[in-house]
XYZ file of C-alpha atoms in Angstrom:
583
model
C 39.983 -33.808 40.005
C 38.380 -30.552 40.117
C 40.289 -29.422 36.877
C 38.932 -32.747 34.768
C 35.086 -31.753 36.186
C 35.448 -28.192 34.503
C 37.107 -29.199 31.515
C 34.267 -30.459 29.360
C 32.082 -27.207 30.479
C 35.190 -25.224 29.258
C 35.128 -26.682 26.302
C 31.345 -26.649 26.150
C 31.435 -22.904 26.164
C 34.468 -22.121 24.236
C 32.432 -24.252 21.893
C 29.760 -22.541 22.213
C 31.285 -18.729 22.119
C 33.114 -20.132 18.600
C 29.413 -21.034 17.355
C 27.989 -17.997 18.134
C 31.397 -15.675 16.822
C 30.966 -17.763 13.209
C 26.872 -17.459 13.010
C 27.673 -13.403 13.423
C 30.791 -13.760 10.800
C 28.303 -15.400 8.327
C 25.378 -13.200 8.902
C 27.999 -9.845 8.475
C 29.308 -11.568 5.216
C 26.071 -12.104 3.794
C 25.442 -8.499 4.750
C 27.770 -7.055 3.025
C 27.163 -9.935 0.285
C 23.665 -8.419 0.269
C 24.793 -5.062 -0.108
C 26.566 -5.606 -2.852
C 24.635 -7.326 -4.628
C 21.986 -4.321 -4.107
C 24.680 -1.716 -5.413
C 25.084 -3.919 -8.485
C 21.256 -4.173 -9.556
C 21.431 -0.398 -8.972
C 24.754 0.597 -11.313
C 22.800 -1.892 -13.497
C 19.063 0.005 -13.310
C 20.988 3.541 -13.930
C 22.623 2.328 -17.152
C 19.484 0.536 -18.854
C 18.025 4.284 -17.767
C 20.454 6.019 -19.651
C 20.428 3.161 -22.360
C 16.851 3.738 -22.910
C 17.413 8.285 -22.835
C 20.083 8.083 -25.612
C 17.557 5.190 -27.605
C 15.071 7.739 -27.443
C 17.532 10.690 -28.370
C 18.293 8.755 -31.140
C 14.924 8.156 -32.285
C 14.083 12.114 -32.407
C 17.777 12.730 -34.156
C 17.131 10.109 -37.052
C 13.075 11.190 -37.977
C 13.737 15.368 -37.315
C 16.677 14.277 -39.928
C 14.396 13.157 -42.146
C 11.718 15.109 -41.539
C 13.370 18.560 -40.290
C 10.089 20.384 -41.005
C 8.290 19.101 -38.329
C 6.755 21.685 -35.800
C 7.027 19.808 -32.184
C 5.483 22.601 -30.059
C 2.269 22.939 -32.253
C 1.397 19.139 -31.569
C 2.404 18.872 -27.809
C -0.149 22.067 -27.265
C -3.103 20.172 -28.870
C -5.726 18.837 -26.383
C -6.064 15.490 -26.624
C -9.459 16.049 -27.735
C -7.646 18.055 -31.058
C -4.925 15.690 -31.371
C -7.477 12.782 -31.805
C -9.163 14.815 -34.684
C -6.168 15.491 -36.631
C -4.684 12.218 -36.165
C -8.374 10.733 -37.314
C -8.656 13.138 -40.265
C -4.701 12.996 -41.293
C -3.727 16.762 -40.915
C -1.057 14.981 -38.569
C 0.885 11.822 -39.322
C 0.987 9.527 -36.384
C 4.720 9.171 -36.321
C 5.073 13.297 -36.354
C 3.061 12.880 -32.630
C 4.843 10.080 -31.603
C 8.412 11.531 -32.091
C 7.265 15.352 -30.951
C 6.101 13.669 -27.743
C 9.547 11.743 -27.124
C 11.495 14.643 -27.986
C 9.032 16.793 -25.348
C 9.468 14.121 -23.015
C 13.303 13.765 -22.887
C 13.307 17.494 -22.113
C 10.811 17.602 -19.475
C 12.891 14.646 -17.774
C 16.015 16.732 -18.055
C 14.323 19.181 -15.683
C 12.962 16.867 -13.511
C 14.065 13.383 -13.510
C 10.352 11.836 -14.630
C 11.474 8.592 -16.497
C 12.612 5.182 -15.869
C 12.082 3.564 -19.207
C 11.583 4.101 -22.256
C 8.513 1.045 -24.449
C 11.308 1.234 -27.386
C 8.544 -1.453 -29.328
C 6.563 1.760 -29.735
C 7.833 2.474 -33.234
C 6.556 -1.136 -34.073
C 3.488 -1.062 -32.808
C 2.238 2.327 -34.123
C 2.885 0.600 -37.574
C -0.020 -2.274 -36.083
C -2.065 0.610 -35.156
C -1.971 1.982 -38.997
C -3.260 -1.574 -40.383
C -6.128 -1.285 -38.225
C -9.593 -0.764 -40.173
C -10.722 0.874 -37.946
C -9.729 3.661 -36.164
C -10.564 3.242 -32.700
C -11.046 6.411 -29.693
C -7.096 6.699 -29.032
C -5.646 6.168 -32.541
C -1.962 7.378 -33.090
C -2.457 8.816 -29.519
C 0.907 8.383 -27.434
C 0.406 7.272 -23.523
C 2.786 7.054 -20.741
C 2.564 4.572 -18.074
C 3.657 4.740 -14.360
C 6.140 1.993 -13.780
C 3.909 -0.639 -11.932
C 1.746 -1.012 -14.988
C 2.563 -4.354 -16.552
C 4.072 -4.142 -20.288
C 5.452 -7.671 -21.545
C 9.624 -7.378 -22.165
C 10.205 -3.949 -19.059
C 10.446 -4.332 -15.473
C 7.576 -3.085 -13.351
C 9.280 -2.860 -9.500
C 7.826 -0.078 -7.873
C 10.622 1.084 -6.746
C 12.258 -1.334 -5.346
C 15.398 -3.318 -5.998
C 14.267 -6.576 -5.550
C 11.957 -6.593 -8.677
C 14.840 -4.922 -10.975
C 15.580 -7.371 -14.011
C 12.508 -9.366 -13.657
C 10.490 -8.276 -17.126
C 6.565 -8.989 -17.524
C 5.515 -11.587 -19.621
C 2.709 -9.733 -20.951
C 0.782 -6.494 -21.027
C -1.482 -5.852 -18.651
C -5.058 -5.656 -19.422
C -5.194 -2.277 -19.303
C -2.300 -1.679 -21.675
C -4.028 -4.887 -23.924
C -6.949 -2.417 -24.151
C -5.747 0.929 -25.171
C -3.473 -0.621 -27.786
C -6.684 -2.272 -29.200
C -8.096 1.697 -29.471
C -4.859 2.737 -31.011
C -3.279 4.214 -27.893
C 0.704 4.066 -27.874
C 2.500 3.525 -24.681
C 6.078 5.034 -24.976
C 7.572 5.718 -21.522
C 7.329 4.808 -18.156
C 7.350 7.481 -15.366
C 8.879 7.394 -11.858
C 7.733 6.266 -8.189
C 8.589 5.999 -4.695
C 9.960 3.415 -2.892
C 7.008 0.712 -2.586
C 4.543 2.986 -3.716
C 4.080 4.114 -0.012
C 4.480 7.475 -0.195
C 3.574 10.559 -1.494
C 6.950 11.594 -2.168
C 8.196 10.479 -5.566
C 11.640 9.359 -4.565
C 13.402 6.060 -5.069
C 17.098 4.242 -4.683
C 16.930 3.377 -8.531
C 16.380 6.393 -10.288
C 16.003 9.086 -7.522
C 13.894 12.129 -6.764
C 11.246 13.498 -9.138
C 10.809 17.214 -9.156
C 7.633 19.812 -9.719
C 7.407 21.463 -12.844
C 6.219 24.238 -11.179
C 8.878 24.782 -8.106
C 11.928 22.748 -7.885
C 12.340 22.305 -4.274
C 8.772 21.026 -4.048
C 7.737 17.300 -4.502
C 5.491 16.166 -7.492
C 3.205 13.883 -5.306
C 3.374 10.044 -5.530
C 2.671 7.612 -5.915
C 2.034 8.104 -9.703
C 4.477 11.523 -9.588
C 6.134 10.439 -12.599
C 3.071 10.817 -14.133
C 1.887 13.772 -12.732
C 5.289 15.770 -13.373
C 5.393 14.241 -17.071
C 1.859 15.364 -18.031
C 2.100 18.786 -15.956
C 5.136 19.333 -17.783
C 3.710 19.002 -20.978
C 5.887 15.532 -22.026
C 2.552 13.478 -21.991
C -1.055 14.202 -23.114
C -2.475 10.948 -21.290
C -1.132 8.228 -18.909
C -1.967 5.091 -16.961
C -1.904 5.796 -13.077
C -2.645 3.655 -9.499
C -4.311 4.685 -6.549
C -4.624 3.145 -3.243
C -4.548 5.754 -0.764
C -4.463 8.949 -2.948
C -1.835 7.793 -5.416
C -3.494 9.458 -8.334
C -4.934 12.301 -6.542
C -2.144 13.604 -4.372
C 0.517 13.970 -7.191
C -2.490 15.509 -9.696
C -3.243 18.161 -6.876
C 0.751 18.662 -6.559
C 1.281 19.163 -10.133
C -2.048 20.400 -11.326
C -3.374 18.483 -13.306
C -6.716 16.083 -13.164
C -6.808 12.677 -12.366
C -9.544 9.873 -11.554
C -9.501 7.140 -9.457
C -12.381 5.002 -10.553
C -14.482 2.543 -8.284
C -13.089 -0.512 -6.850
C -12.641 -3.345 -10.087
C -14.535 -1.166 -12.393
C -11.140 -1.320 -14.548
C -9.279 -4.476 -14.447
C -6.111 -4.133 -12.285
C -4.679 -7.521 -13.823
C -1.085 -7.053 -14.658
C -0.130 -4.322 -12.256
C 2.549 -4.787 -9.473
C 2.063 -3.914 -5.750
C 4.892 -4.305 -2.785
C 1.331 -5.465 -0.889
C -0.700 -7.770 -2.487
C -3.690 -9.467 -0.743
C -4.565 -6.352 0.870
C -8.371 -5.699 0.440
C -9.555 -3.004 3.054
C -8.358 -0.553 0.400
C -8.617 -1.582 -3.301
C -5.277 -0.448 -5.546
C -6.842 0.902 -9.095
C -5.831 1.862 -12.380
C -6.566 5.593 -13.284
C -6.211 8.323 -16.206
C -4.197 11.458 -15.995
C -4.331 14.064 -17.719
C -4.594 18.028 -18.313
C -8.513 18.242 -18.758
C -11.182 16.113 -17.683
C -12.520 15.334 -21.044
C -9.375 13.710 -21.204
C -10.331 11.292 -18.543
C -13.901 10.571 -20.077
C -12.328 9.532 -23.303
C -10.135 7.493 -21.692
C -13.055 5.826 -19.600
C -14.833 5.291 -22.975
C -12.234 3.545 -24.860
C -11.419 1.145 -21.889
C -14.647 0.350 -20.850
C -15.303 -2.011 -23.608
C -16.018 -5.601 -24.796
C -12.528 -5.744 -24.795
C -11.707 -5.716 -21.305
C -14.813 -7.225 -20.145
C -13.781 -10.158 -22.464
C -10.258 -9.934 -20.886
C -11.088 -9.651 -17.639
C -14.337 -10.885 -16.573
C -14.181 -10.056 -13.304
C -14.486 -6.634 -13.943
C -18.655 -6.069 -14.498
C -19.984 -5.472 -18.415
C -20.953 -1.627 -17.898
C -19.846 0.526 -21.106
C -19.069 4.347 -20.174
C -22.425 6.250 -20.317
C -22.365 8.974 -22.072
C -25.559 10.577 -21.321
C -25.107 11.322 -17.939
C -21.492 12.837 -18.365
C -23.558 15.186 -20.955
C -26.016 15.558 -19.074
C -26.733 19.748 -18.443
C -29.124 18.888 -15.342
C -28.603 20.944 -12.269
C -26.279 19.229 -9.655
C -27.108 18.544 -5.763
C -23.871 18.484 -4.598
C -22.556 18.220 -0.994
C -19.813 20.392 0.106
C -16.768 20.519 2.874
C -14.384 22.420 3.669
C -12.286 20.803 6.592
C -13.392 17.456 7.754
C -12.719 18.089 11.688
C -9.420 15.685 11.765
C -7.089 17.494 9.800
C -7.442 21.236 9.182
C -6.845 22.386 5.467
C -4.173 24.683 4.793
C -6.077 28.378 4.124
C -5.730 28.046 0.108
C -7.502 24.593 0.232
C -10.408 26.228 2.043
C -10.129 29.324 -0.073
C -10.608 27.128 -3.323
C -13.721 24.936 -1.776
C -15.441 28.097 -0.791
C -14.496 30.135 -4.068
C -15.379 27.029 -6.289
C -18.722 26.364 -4.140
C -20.090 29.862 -4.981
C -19.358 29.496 -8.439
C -21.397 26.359 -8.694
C -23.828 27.686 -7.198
C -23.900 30.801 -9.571
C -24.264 28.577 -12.325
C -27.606 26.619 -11.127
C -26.216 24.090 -8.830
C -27.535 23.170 -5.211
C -24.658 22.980 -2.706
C -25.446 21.252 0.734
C -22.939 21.286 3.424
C -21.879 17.100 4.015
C -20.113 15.775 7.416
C -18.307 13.192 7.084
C -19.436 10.407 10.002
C -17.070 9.459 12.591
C -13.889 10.447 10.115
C -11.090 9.667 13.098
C -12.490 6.679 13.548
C -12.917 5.719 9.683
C -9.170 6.895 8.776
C -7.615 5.358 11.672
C -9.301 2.374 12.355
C -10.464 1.598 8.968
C -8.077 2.860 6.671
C -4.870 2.412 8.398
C -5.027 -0.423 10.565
C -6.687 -2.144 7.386
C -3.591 -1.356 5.094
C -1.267 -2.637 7.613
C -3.434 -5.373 8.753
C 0.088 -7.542 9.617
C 1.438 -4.706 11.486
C 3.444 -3.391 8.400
C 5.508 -7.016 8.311
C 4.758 -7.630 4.590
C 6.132 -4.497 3.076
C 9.131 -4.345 5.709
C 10.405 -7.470 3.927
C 10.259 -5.734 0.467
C 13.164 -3.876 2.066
C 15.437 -7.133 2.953
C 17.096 -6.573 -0.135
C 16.866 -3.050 -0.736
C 18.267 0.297 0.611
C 15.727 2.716 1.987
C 15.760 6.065 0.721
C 16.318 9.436 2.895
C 12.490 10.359 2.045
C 11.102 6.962 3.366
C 13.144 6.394 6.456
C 10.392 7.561 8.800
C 8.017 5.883 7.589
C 10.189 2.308 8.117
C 11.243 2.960 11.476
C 7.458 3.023 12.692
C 6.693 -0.235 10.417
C 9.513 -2.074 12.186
C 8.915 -1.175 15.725
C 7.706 -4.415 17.228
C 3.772 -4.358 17.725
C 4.155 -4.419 21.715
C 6.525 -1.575 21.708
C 3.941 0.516 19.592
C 1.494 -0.439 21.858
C 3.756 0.956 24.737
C 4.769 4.132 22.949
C 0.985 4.635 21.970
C 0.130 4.764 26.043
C 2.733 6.957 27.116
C 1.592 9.363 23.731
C -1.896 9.541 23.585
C -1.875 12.103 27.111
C 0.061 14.523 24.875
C -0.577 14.110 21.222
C -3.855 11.802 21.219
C -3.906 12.160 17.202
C -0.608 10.645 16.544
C -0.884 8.140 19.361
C -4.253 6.795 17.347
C -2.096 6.880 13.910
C 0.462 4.888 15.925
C -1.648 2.368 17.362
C -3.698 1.768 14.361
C 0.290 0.254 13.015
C -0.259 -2.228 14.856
C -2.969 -4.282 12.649
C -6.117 -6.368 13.326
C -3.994 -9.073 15.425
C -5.495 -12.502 13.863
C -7.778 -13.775 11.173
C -11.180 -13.323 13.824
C -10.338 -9.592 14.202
C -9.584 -9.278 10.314
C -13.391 -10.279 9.723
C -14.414 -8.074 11.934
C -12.550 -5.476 10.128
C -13.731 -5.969 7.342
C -17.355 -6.198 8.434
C -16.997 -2.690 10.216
C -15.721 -1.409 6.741
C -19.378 -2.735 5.197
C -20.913 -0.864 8.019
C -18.912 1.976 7.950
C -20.090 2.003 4.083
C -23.825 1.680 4.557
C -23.635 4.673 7.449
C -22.019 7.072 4.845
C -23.974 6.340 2.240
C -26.927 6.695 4.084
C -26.300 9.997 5.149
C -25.379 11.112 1.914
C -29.162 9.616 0.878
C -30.553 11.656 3.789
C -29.389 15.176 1.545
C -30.417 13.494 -2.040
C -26.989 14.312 -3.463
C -25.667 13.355 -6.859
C -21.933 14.016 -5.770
C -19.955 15.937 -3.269
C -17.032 18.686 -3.186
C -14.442 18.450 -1.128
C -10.765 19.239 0.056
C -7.666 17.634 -1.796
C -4.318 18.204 0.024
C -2.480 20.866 -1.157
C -0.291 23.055 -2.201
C 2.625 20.715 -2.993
C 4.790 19.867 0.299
C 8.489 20.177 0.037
C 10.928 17.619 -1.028
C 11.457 15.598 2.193
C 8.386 16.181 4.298
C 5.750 13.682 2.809
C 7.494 10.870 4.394
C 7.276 12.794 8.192
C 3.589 13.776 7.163
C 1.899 9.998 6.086
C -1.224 11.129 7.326
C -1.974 13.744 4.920
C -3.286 10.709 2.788
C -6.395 11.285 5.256
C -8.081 13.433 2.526
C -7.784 10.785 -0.295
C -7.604 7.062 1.916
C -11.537 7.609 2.932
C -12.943 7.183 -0.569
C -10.721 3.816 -1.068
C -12.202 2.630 1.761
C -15.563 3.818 0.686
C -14.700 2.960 -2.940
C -16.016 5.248 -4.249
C -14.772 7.036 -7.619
C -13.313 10.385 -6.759
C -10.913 12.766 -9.063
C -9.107 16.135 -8.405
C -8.517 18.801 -10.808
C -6.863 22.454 -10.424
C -9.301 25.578 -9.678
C -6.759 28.277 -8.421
C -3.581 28.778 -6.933
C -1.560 29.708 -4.093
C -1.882 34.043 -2.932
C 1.017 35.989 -0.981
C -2.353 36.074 1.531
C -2.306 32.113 1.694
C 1.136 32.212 2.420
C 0.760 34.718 5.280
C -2.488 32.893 6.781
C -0.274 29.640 7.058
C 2.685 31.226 9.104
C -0.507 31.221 11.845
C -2.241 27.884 11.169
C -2.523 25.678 14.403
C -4.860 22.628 12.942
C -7.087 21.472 14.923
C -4.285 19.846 17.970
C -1.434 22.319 17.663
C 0.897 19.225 17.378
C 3.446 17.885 15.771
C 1.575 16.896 12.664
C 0.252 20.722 12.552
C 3.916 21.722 12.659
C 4.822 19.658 9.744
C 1.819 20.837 7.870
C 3.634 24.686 7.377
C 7.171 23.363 7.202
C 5.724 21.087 4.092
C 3.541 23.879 2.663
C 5.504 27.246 2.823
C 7.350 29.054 0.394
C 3.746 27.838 -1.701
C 2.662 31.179 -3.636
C 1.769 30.054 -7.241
C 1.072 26.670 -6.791
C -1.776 25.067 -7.520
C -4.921 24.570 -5.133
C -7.249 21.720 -6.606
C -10.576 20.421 -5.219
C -11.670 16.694 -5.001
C -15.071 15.529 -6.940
C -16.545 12.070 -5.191
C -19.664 10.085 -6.207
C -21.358 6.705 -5.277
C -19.422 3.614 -6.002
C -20.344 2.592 -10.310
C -20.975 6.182 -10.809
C -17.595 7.233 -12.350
C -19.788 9.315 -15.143
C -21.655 11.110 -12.485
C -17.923 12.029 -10.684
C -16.828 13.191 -14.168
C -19.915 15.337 -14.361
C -19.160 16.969 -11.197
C -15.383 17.646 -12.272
C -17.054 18.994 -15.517
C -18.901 21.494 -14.119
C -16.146 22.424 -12.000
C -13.518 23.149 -14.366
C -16.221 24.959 -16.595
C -17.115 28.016 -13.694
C -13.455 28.052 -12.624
C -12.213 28.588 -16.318
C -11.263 32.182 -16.416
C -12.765 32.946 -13.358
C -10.667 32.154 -10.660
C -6.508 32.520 -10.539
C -5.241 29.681 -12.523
């Protein structure tokens, strides 16, 4: 009797047990399903790589055949200001530039693994550009685009797996725009994982080097970009920026780079791993080797054109009077803003550039930042990962993380209670990382999102007012730097803190070089401490040493519309460094 009373709970649980044994069976099958399927799309991304190299071998092989006169080096060292004028005039046919800046590009990206694609329609479309009657600001000029920027027929997957094989359907606005000034896209240029980073590392296409050090990173987001350009493969290209995407790799590289107000370009056709996020706007930018550069390029793309395209993006042309304006400056000036110490070459080349200014007429006012722990932590991050990191941890269901982004994961899959937890039992010892931790965990629910966003607006008004209270017209400032090496970005996510405030801001703010790294920067950092002695501070010399040579840039910010104004400032800047200072 007692045997027939267990039976059916025997057989319940041997029921059960079989249930649960075949649910894990499934789940490890479609694991390693998964997983293969992931190694496919990559064997599959590396060949349509090296499909699209030997294309563009084969382009240079076939028109240097024809055409074995042609001097590549003269045209690659033309500014893009000179290469506009000769292409304009016709000292230099358009397909001479096109192919000398192929051939320059295939051999930068032999030394540093800076492309992902090559825009093989480019031939095509230059012969559109010729019909044109008129020749507009970019004509015959050829651009390179970081791979998130939408161009109808190529992938744009930021890195990640997932969005392999899945082609635009047609060119983003931006791209719509320089093509209708002439400008011809011809590669795309490498990324991180997810755009997260500023590493420039992926599982597709792998690690992008510096042209200036080879065991240093190039930045990211945009470090294809930056690389390309520093390189001397590129004359202009098409960037992002939503923490310091533009900046960070410009500073790395040294080059210049703007990111522009919040929708003052049109950001339609661009990919993101996040979008919906709006505590920090992701924009479209210009790199490039000289900051005229980046006014043309503002110029040409703020047009009828893209106002007509997009017309969410407000009808204000480029104004070229107060670029050209000669007007002494007020500008506002830091060197450290009290949250994250600069390494001693960043405050070598504020001070250094600061005196110059002011030796050429300008008013320099020293500027602190309000409340800047409070505005990077509790504005910028916990904004970005507003769901607690959820929404760019499944971009990586289907992926494999790479070595340079592993960190970063772990703390964006730690469940929001348990970051809560390690926060507590942190803050007593490192109170600055505990606050970076916590801040992971997001705004909680749609009530505390509002309020987030309305401490933002508030946050906003407060800066702005003080910078009223000094009467400035733009402000100097520190840009992270020199370059970190390869690996430590990812262990280091807060050095974003010197870009991330002006996306919250949005304000327009670009870098450019002014000097570079001395044996006596190298020997100050062996002593720097920051301003907690912690972990962070450790990381900052591991990341920085071994630095002498590279370059040290500055950051230029100005009011939100007043792109012209930030140009201005990064005018004047690169005029008194020029020659002056160690470049």
């Amino acid at each position: 009797m007692i045997l027939k009373a267990l039976l059916p709970e025997v057989v319940s649980n041997h029921f059960l047990i079989s249930v649960f044994c075949c649910l894990v069976g499934t789940y490890l099958v479609l694991r390693l399903l998964n997983h293969r399927g992931v190694r496919q799309k990559l064997r599959c991304g590396g060949i349509q790589r090296l499909h699209s190299l030997d294309l563009m071998q084969k382009t240079v092989s076939q028109f240097k055949k024809q055409h074995p006169e042609l001097d590549t080096g003269h045209i690659v060292s033309l500014t893009l200001s000179q290469l506009v004028d000769q292409l304009k005039k016709g000292s230099l046919a358009a397909e001479s530039v096109l192919v000398a800046y192929i051939e320059k590009a295939l051999e930068v990206n032999k030394e540093l693994n800076c492309l992902t694609d090559f825009l093989s329609e480019c031939e095509a479309q230059l012969q559109e550009v010729k019909k044109q009657k008129e020749k507009g600001l970019l004509y015959g000029v050829p651009i390179t685009l970081k791979d998130n920027v939408g161009y109808k027929g190529h992938d744009s997957h930021c890195g990640l797996v997932q969005f392999l094989g899945i082609a635009d359907q047609e060119d983003s606005v931006i791209v719509q725009v320089l093509k209708k000034h002439g400008a011809v896209p011809f590669v795309k240029t490498n990324i991180p994982q997810s755009m997260i980073n500023f590493d420039c590392s992926n599982s597709i296409f792998g690690q992008t080097l510096n042209p200036h050090n080879h065991k240093k990173t190039c930045g990211g987001s945009s470090g294809g970009e930056a690389a390309l350009i520093a390189g001397g493969g590129a004359v202009l290209g098409v960037g992002t920026d939503v923490l310091g995407s533009i900046r960070m790799p410009c500073s790395f590289c040294g080059i210049c780079g703007l990111k522009p107000s919040g929708n003052r370009l049109s950001s339609l056709g661009f990919s993101t791993p996040v979008s919906g996020m709006k505590s920090a706007v992701m924009m479209p930018g210009p790199m490039a080797r000289d900051v005229d550069s980046l006014a043309l390029f503002m110029k040409a793309v703020l047009c009828d054109d893209m106002f007509q395209l997009d017309p969410t993006v407000p009808p204000v042309p480029f104004r070229d009077e107060i670029y050209n304006s000669s007007k002494p400056l007020t500008i506002g000036f830091y060197d450290t803003d009290g949250y994250f110490l600069p390494s001693p070459g960043m405050r070598r080349a504020i001070q250094e550039t600061k005196a110059l200014l002011e030796e050429a007429g300008h008013k320099l006012v020293p500027f602190s930042p309000p409340r800047i722990e409070y505005a990077l932590n509790e504005l910028c991050i916990r904004g970005f990962f507003a769901d607690g990191g959820s929404t760019l941890v499944d971009k990586f269901n289907a992926d494999i993380v790479d070595p340079n982004l592993k960190q970063q994961m772990l703390l964006y899959k730690i469940p929001t209670i348990v970051k809560k937890i390690i926060t507590f039992f942190m803050r007593p010892v490192f109170p600055r990382i505990a606050n970076h931790v916590n801040a992971h965990c997001g705004v909680g629910s749609v009530k505390q999102l509002w309020k987030h966003n309305a401490a933002i607006k508030e946050y906003r008004c407060e800066y702005i007012n003080e910078w009223k209270k000094l009467n400035l017209d733009a402000l100097l400032c520190p840009m992270l730097g020199p370059a970190f090496n390869i690996g430590c970005p990812g262990k280091l996510f807060a050095g974003f803190c010197f870009t991330m405030l002006f996306n919250i801001l949005n304000f327009p703010a670009g870098v450019l070089p002014v000097n570079i790294v001395t044996p006596e920067d190298e020997e100050e950092l062996k002593n720097y401490k920051g301003y907690y002695n912690d972990l962070w501070d450790k990381d900052v010399i591991k990341g920085m040493e071994d630095g002498v040579g590279l370059p040290l840039a500055v950051q230029c910010v100005a009011l939100p519309w007043q792109e012209e104004q930030c140009l201005r400032l990064m005018k004047e800047v690169e005029n008194v460094t020029r020659g002056k200072l160690n470049k």
